[in-house]
Amino acid sequence: MTKFTLFFRILWLMTIISIFFINRENPLITYSIISMLILLTVITVIRVLESRNQWRRMIKEGDVEIKDKISFD
């Protein structure tokens, strides 16, 4: 596990925990949590798309045995 992955998971955990315990009366904290969620979501989507592209390359090159069972069309 890379350091970024570990940091990213801890950041998700801290964000989820902070949602339960934040003071909802303070707009600054509320907006910062919403901003953090948006940022983490964008990073997650980018990582998922990159992982999908890597899997597609591996399947086309024949590194994965299930090449005949998957169609990209």
XYZ file of C-alpha atoms in Angstrom:
73
model
C 0.000 0.000 0.000
C 1.464 3.337 -0.999
C 1.693 6.278 1.348
C -0.848 8.197 -0.721
C -3.387 5.368 -0.457
C -2.938 5.182 3.294
C -3.253 8.968 3.615
C -6.313 8.945 1.348
C -8.080 6.271 3.407
C -7.323 8.049 6.669
C -8.665 11.272 5.157
C -11.925 9.526 4.207
C -12.208 8.088 7.694
C -11.581 11.457 9.354
C -14.139 13.123 7.101
C -16.824 10.556 7.849
C -16.165 10.720 11.584
C -16.204 14.525 11.519
C -19.626 14.463 9.842
C -21.032 12.780 12.938
C -19.391 15.095 15.443
C -19.300 18.545 13.832
C -21.123 21.545 15.144
C -23.766 22.161 12.489
C -24.365 25.658 13.801
C -21.002 26.837 12.488
C -21.240 27.450 8.707
C -17.458 27.521 8.219
C -17.040 23.976 9.510
C -20.058 22.783 7.545
C -18.767 24.246 4.278
C -15.300 22.882 4.895
C -16.677 19.363 5.388
C -18.750 19.659 2.215
C -15.682 20.887 0.327
C -13.631 18.004 1.674
C -16.287 15.517 0.571
C -16.368 16.993 -2.922
C -12.565 16.900 -3.183
C -12.346 13.312 -1.955
C -15.114 12.269 -4.340
C -13.337 13.846 -7.324
C -10.066 12.127 -6.393
C -11.884 8.807 -5.998
C -13.545 9.103 -9.411
C -10.218 9.944 -11.069
C -8.557 6.938 -9.414
C -11.407 4.626 -10.480
C -11.209 5.793 -14.099
C -7.433 5.313 -14.166
C -7.789 1.832 -12.674
C -10.399 0.948 -15.302
C -8.055 2.078 -18.069
C -5.219 -0.012 -16.633
C -7.458 -3.096 -16.503
C -8.539 -2.533 -20.096
C -4.888 -2.360 -21.201
C -4.106 -5.559 -19.294
C -7.062 -7.361 -20.873
C -6.149 -6.245 -24.404
C -2.538 -7.352 -23.909
C -3.699 -10.770 -22.723
C -2.341 -10.485 -19.191
C -5.754 -11.402 -17.766
C -7.354 -14.804 -18.492
C -10.967 -13.543 -18.874
C -10.365 -11.736 -22.174
C -12.929 -13.831 -24.087
C -15.706 -13.210 -21.556
C -15.600 -9.377 -21.579
C -16.802 -7.140 -24.377
C -16.150 -3.396 -24.475
C -18.607 -2.698 -27.286
